[in-house]
Coordinates of C-alpha atoms in Angstrom, one line a residue:
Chain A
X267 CA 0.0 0.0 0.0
X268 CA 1.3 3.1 -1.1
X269 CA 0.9 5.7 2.0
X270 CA 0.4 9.5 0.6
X271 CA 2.9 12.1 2.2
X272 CA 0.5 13.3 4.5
X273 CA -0.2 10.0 5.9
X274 CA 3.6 9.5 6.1
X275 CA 4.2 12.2 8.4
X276 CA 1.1 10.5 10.4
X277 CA 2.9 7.6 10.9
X278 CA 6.4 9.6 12.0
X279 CA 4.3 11.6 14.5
X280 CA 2.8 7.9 15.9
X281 CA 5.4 6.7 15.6
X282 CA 7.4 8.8 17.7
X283 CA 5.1 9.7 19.9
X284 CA 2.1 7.5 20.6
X285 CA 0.0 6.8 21.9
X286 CA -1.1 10.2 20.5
X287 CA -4.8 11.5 20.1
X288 CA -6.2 12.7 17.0
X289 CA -6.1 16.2 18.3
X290 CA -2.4 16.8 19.0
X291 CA -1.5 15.2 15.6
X292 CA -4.1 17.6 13.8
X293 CA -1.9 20.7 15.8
X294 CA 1.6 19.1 15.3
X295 CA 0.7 19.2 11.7
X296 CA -1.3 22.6 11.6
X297 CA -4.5 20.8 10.0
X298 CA -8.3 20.5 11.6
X299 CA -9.2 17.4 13.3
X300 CA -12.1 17.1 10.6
X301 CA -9.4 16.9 7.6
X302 CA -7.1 14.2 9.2
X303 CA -9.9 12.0 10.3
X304 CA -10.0 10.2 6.6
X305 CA -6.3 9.6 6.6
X306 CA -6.3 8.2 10.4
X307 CA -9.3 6.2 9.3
X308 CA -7.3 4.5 6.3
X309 CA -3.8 3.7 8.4
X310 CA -6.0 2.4 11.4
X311 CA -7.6 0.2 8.4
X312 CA -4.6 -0.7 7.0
X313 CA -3.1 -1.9 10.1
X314 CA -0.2 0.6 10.4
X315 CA -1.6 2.2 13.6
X316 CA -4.5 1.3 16.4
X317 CA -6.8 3.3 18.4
X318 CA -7.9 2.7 21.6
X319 CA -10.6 5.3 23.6
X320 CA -9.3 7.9 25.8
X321 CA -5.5 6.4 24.9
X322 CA -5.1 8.2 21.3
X323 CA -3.5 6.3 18.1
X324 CA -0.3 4.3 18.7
X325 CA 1.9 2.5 16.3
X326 CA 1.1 -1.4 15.9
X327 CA 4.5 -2.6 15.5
X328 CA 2.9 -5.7 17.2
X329 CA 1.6 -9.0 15.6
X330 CA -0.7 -10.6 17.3
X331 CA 2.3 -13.3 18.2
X332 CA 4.2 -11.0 20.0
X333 CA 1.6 -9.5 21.9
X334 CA 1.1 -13.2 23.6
X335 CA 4.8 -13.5 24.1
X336 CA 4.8 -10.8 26.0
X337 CA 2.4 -11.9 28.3
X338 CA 3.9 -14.9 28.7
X339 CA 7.0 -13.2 29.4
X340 CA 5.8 -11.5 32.4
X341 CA 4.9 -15.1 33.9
X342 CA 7.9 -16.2 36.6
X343 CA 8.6 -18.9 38.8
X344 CA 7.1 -17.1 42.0
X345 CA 3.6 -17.9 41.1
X346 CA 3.8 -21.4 39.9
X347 CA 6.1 -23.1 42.4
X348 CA 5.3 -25.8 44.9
X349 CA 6.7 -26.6 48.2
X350 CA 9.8 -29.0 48.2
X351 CA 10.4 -32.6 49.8
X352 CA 13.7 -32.5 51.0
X353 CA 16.4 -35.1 53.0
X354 CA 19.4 -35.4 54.7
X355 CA 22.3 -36.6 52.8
X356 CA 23.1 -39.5 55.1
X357 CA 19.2 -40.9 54.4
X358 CA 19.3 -44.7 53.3
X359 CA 18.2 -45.2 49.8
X360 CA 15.1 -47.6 51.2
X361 CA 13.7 -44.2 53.0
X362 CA 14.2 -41.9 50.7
X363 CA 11.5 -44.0 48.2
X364 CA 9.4 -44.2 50.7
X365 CA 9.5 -40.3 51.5
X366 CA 8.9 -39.8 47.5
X367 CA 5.8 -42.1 47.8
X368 CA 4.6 -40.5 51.4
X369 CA 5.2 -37.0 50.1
X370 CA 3.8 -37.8 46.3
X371 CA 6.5 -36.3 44.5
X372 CA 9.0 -37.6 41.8
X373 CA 12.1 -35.6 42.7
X374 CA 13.8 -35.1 46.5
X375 CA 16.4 -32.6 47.4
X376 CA 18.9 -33.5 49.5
X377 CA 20.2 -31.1 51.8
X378 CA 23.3 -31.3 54.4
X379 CA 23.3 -30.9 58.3
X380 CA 23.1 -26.9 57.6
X381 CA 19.9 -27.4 55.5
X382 CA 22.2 -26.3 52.3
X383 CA 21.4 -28.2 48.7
X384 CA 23.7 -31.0 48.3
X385 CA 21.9 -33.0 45.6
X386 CA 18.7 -34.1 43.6
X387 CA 17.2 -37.1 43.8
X388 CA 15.1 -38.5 40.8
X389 CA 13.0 -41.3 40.6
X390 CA 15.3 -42.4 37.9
X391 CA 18.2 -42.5 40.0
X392 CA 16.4 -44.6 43.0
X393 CA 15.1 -47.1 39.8
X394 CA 18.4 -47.1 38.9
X395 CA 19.7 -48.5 42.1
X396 CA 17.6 -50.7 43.2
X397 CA 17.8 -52.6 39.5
X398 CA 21.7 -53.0 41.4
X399 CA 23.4 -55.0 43.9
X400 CA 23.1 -53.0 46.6
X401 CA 20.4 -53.0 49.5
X402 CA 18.8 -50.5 49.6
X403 CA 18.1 -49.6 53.2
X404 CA 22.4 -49.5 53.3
X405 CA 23.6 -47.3 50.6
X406 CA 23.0 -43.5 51.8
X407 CA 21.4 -41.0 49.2
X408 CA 24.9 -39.0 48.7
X409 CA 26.4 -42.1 46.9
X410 CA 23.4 -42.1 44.2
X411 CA 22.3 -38.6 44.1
X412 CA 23.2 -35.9 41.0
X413 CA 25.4 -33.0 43.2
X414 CA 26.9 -29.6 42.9
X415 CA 27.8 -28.2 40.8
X416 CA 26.0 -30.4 38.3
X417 CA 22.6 -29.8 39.7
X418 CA 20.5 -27.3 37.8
X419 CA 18.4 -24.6 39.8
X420 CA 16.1 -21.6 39.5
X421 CA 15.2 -18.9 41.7
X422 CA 11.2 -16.6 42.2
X423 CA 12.4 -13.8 39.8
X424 CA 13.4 -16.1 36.8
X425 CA 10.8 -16.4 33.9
X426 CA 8.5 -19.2 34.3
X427 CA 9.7 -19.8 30.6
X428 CA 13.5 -19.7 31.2
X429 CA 12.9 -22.3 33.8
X430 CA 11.1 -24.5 31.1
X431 CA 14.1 -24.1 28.8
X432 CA 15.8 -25.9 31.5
X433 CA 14.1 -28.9 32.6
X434 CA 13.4 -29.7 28.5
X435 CA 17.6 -28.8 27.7
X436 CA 18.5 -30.8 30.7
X437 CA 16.1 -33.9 30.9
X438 CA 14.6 -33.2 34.1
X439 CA 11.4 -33.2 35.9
X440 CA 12.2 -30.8 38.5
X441 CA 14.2 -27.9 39.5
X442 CA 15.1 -27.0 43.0
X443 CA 13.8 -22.6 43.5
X444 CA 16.8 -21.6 45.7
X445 CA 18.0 -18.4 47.6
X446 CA 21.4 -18.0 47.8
X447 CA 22.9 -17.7 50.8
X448 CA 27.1 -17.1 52.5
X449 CA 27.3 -20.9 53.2
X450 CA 25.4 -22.2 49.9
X451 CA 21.9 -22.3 48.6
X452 CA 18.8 -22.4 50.2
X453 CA 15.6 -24.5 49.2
X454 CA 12.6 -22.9 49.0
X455 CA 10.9 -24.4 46.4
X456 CA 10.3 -27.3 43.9
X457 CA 9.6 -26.3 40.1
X458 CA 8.4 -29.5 38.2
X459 CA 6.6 -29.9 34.7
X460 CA 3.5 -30.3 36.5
X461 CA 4.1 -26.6 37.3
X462 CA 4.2 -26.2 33.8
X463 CA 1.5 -28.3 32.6
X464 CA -0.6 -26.4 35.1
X465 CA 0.7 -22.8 34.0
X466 CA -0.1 -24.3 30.5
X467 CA -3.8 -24.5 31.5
X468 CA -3.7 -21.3 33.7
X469 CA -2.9 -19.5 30.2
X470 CA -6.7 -20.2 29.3
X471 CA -9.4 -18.3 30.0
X472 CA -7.0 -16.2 32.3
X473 CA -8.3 -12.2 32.3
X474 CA -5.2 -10.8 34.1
X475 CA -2.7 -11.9 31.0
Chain B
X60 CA -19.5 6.3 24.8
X61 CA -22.6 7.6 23.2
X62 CA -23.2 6.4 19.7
X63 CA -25.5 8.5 17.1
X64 CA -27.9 6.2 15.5
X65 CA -25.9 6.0 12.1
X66 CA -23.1 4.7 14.0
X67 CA -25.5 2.1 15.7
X68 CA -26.4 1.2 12.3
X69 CA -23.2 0.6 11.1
X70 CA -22.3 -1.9 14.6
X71 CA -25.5 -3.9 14.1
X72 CA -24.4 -4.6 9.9
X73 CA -20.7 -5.7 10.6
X74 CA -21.8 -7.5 14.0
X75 CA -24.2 -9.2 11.0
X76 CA -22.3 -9.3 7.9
X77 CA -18.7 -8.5 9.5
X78 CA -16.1 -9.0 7.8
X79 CA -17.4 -6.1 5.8
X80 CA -15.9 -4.0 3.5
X81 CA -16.2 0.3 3.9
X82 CA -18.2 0.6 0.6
X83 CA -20.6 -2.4 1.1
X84 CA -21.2 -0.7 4.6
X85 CA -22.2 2.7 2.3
X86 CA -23.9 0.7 -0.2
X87 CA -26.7 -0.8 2.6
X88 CA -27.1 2.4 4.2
X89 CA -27.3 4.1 0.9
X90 CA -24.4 6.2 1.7
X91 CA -21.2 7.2 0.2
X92 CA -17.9 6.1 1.4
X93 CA -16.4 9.8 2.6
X94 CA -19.3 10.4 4.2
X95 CA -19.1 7.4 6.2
X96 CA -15.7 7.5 6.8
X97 CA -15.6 9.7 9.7
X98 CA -18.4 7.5 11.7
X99 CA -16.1 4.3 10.7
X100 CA -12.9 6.3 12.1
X101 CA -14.5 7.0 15.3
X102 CA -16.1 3.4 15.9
X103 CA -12.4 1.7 15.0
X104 CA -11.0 4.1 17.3
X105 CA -13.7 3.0 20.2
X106 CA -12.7 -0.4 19.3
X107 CA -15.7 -1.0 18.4
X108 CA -14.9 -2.2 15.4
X109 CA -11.5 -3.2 14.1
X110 CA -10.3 -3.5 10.3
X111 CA -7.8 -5.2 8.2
X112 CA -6.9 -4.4 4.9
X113 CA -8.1 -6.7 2.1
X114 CA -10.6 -7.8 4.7
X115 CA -12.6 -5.1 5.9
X116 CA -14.2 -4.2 8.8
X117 CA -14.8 -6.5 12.0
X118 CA -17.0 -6.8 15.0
X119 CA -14.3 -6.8 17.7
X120 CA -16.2 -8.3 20.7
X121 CA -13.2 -9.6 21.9
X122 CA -10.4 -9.0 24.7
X123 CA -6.4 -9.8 24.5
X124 CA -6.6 -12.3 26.9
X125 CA -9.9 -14.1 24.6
X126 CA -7.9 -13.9 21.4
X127 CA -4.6 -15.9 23.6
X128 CA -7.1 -18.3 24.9
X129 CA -8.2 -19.0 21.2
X130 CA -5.2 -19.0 20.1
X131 CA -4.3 -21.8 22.6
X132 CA -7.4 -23.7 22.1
X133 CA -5.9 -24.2 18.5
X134 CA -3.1 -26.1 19.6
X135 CA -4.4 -30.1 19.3
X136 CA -2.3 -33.4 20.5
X137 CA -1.6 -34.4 17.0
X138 CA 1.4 -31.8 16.5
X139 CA 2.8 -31.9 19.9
X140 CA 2.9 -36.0 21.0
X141 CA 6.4 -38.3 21.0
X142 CA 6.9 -41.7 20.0
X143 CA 4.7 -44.2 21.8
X144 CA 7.7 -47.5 24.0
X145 CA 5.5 -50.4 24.2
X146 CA 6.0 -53.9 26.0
X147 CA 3.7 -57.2 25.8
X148 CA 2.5 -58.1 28.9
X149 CA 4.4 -61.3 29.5
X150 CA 7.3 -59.0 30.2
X151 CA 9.4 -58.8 33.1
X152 CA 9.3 -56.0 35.6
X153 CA 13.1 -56.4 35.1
X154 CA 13.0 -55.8 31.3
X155 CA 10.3 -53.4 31.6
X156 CA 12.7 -51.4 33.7
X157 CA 16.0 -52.0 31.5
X158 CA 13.5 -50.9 28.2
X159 CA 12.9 -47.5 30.0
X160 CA 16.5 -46.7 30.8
X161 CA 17.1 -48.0 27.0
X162 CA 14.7 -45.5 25.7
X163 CA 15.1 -43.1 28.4
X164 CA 10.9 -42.9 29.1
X165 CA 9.5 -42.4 32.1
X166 CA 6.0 -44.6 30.8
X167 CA 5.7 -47.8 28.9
X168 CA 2.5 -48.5 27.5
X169 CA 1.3 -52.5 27.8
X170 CA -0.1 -54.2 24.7
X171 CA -1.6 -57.5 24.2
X172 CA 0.0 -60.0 21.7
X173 CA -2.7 -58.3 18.9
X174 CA -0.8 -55.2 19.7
X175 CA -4.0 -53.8 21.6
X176 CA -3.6 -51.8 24.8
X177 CA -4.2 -53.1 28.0
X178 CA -2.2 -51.2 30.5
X179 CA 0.2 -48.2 31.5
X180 CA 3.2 -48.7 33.5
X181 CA 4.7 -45.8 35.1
X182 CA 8.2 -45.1 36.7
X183 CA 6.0 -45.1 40.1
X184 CA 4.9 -48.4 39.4
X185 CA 8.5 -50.7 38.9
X186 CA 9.6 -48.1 41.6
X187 CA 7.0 -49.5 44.2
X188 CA 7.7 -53.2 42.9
X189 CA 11.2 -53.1 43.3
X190 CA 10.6 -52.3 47.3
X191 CA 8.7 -55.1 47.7
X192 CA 10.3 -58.7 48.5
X193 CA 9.2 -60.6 44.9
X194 CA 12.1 -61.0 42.0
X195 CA 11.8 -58.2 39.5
X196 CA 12.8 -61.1 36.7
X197 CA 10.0 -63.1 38.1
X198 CA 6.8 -60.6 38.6
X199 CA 5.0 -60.1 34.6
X200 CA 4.2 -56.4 34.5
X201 CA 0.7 -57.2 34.1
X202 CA 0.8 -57.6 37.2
X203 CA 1.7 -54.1 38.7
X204 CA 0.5 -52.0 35.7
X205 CA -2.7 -49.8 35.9
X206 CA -5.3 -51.8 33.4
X207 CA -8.4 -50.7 31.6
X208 CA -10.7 -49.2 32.2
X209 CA -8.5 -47.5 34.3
X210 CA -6.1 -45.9 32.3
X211 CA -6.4 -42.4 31.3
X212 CA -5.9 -41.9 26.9
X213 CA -6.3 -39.3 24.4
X214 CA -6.5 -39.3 20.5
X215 CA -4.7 -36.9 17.7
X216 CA -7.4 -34.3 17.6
X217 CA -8.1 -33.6 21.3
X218 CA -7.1 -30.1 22.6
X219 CA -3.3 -30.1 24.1
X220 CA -5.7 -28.2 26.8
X221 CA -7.8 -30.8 27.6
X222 CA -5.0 -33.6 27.3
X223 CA -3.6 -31.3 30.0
X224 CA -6.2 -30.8 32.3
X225 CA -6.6 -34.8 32.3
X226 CA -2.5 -35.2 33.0
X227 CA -3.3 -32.8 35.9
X228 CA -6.6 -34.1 37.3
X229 CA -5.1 -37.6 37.1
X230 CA -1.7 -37.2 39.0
X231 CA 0.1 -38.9 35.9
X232 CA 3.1 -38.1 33.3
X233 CA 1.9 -39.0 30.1
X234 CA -1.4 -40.6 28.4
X235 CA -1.3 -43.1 25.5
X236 CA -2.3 -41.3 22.3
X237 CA -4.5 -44.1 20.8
X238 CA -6.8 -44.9 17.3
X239 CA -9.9 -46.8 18.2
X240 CA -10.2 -50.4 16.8
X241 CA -12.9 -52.7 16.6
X242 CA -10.3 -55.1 19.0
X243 CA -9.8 -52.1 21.1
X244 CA -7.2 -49.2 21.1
X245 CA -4.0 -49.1 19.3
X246 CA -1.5 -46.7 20.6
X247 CA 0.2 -44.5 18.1
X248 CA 1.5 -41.6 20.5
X249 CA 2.8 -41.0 23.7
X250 CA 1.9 -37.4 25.1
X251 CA 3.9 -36.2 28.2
X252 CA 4.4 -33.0 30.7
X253 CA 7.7 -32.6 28.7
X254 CA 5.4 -32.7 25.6
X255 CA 3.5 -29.7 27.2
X256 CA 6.6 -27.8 28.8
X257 CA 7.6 -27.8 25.4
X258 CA 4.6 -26.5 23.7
X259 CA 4.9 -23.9 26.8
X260 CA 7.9 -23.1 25.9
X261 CA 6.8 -23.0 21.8
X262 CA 3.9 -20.3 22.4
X263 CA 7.3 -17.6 23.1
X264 CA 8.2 -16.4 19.4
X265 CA 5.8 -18.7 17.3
X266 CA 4.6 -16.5 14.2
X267 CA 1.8 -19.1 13.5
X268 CA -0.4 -18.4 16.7

């Protein structure tokens, strides 16, 4: 669409200085309100700029794709946490199973005698071992667990959808929300793809996004 | 925002015949186009109405946050779900747990010699077996799997929302995508929370919502 020079210098004012009403672009460009309204009719129409009541005409740079990843942008890992399971480092294997099944979770963190993050402990890894050898109710957590500095973590402020990135990039089902601290990190929380899937749903029928 | 009775006109013929072009809107009235172009101005600017070009003019009844929920409710099982690991029941609980650390699942799904399903088996599952006192080689997973008409499944066209919601409501990672069968169901998919954190993850920077 070929834009007249008129409409050109419409879009520059917008542009520049939207959201804008009607009114201040008919006196930046010495012209009545009456004369422009064609004009500001055919760029709305054309997509270039969009008009909202008592806001004035801004720019769309925006597809309706970005608009949505902006929202989703604003979601972080405060609101969708959930409380963590967490044990000492010297638990027996044979407990720590059954605190997964007690507690209903898939992933422990195992802490040391400070209460500082030592390790994570999947269901994977406790499959893993008792397919072994060993029994169970002898071979302590730290000997099985996935530790520092290998373990991946996330803390409130991070975007819900950085966090995602994670668990998919790194296989797992969980991420320990931490606070760092002088002596280590601090569990406060337990992100999981449940938290996801759930955010997922949230993301529906939600007014406040 | 008071509307003159023209522009009430021109509302209830797009709400009608929407999308609507400016001169089809003149033509019903019996109107020229300039003359109605101020009262379409005003109404786009209102948001009343919104317009595309090559399209015409719309009834916009709708907010951001209804446009990301359709946008959302677009998104079906068939682009999204993985490849299905199945085992015959006659397995092993011992080989059913070596086939999920071989393909690095966290479900298998259990089929019937026709191929039919019959049952889920779930990390959970081999993990509560292996605590107990019987011989993982020894106990057939038909034993500890959860059986029809238990088992939670979805099919290629269901929403990703409502495959979702069920993951949630049910407490479980992943549902068998199936195709009905006169036998009974054959499973073609497998649809996990990673599936979802991943199509989470795909609604940031997608041009195609």
């Amino acid at each position: 669409m070929d834009l007249t020079d008129r409409q050109e210098q419409i879009v520059t004012i917008v542009k520049e200085r939207g959201p804008i009403t009607g009114e201040n672009i008919a006196d930046e460009l010495n012209l009545t309100r009456a004369t422009l309204r064609p004009d500001l009719a055919i760029l709305t129409m054309a997509g270039f700029l969009d008009a909202r009541p008592r806001v004035g005409y801004f720019y769309t740079g925006k597809t309706g794709s970005e608009l949505l990843t902006d929202k989703i942008k604003k979601l972080t890992v405060r609101d969708h946490y959930s409380v963590p399971v967490v044990v000492n480092d010297q638990t027996h294997a044979y407990d720590a199973i059954t605190t997964m099944f007690l507690e209903d979770v898939g992933t422990l963190f195992v802490v040391d005698q400070h209460g500082i993050l030592v390790g994570v402990l999947s269901r994977k890894d406790l499959l893993r071992t008792s397919m072994g050898q060993q029994d169970l109710s002898e071979v302590p957590v730290h000997i099985i667990m996935t530790r520092l500095p290998k373990i991946k973590v996330c803390q409130k402020n991070d975007l819900l959808v950085d966090a995602s990135i994670k668990l998919i990039e790194n296989q797992i089902d969980a991420l320990p929300v931490i606070q760092e601290h002088e002596r280590g990190m601090e569990v406060i929380g337990r992100l999981t793809k449940t938290n996801i899937t759930k955010a997922f749903v949230g993301l529906v029928n939600r007014d406040d996004l």
